[in-house]
PDB file of C-alpha atoms in Angstrom:
ATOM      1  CA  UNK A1016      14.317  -5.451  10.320  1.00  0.00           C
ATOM      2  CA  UNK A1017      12.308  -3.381   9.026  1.00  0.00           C
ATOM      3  CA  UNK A1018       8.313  -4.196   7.036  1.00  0.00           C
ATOM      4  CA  UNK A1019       6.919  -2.314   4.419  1.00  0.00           C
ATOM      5  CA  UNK A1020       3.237  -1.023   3.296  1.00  0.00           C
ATOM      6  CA  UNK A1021       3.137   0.756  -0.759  1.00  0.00           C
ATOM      7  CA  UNK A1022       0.233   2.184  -2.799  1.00  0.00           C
ATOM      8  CA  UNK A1023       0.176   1.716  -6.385  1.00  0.00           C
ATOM      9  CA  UNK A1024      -1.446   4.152  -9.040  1.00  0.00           C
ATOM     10  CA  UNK A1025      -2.739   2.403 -12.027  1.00  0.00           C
ATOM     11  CA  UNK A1026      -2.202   4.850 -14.772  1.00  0.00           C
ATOM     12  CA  UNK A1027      -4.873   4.451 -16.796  1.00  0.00           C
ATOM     13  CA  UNK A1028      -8.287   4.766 -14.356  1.00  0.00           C
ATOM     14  CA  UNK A1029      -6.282   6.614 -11.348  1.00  0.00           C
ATOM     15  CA  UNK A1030      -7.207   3.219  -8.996  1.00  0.00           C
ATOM     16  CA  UNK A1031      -5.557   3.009  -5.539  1.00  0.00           C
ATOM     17  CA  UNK A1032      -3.952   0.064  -4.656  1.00  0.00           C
ATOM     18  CA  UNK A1033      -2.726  -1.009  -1.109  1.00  0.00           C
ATOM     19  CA  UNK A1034      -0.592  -3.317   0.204  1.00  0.00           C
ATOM     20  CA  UNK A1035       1.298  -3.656   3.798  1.00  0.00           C
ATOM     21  CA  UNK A1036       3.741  -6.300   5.393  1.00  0.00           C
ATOM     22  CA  UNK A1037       1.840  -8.870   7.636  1.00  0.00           C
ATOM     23  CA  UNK A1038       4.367  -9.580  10.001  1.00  0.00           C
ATOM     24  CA  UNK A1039       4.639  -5.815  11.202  1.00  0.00           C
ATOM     25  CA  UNK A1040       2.285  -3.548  12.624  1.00  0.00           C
ATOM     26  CA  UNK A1041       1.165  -0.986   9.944  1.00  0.00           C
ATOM     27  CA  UNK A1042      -1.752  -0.053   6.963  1.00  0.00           C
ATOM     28  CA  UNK A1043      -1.906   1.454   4.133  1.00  0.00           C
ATOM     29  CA  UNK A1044      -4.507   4.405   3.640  1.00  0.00           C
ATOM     30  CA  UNK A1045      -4.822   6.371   0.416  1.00  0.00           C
ATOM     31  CA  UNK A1046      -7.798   9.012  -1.237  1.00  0.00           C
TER      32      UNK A1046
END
């Protein structure tokens, strides 16, 4: 099966937020 990895944009101050699945090989990269 496969993992996952997201970035979230907080509306209001344009923040970055990463997250990936631990069990798979992966990252998550955002600018």
């Amino acid at each position: 099966m496969g993992g996952y990895q997201a970035i979230m944009i907080k509306p209001g101050t344009g923040m970055l937020h990463g997250g990936t699945d631990p069990r798979k090989d992966g990252q998550v990269a955002g600018y």
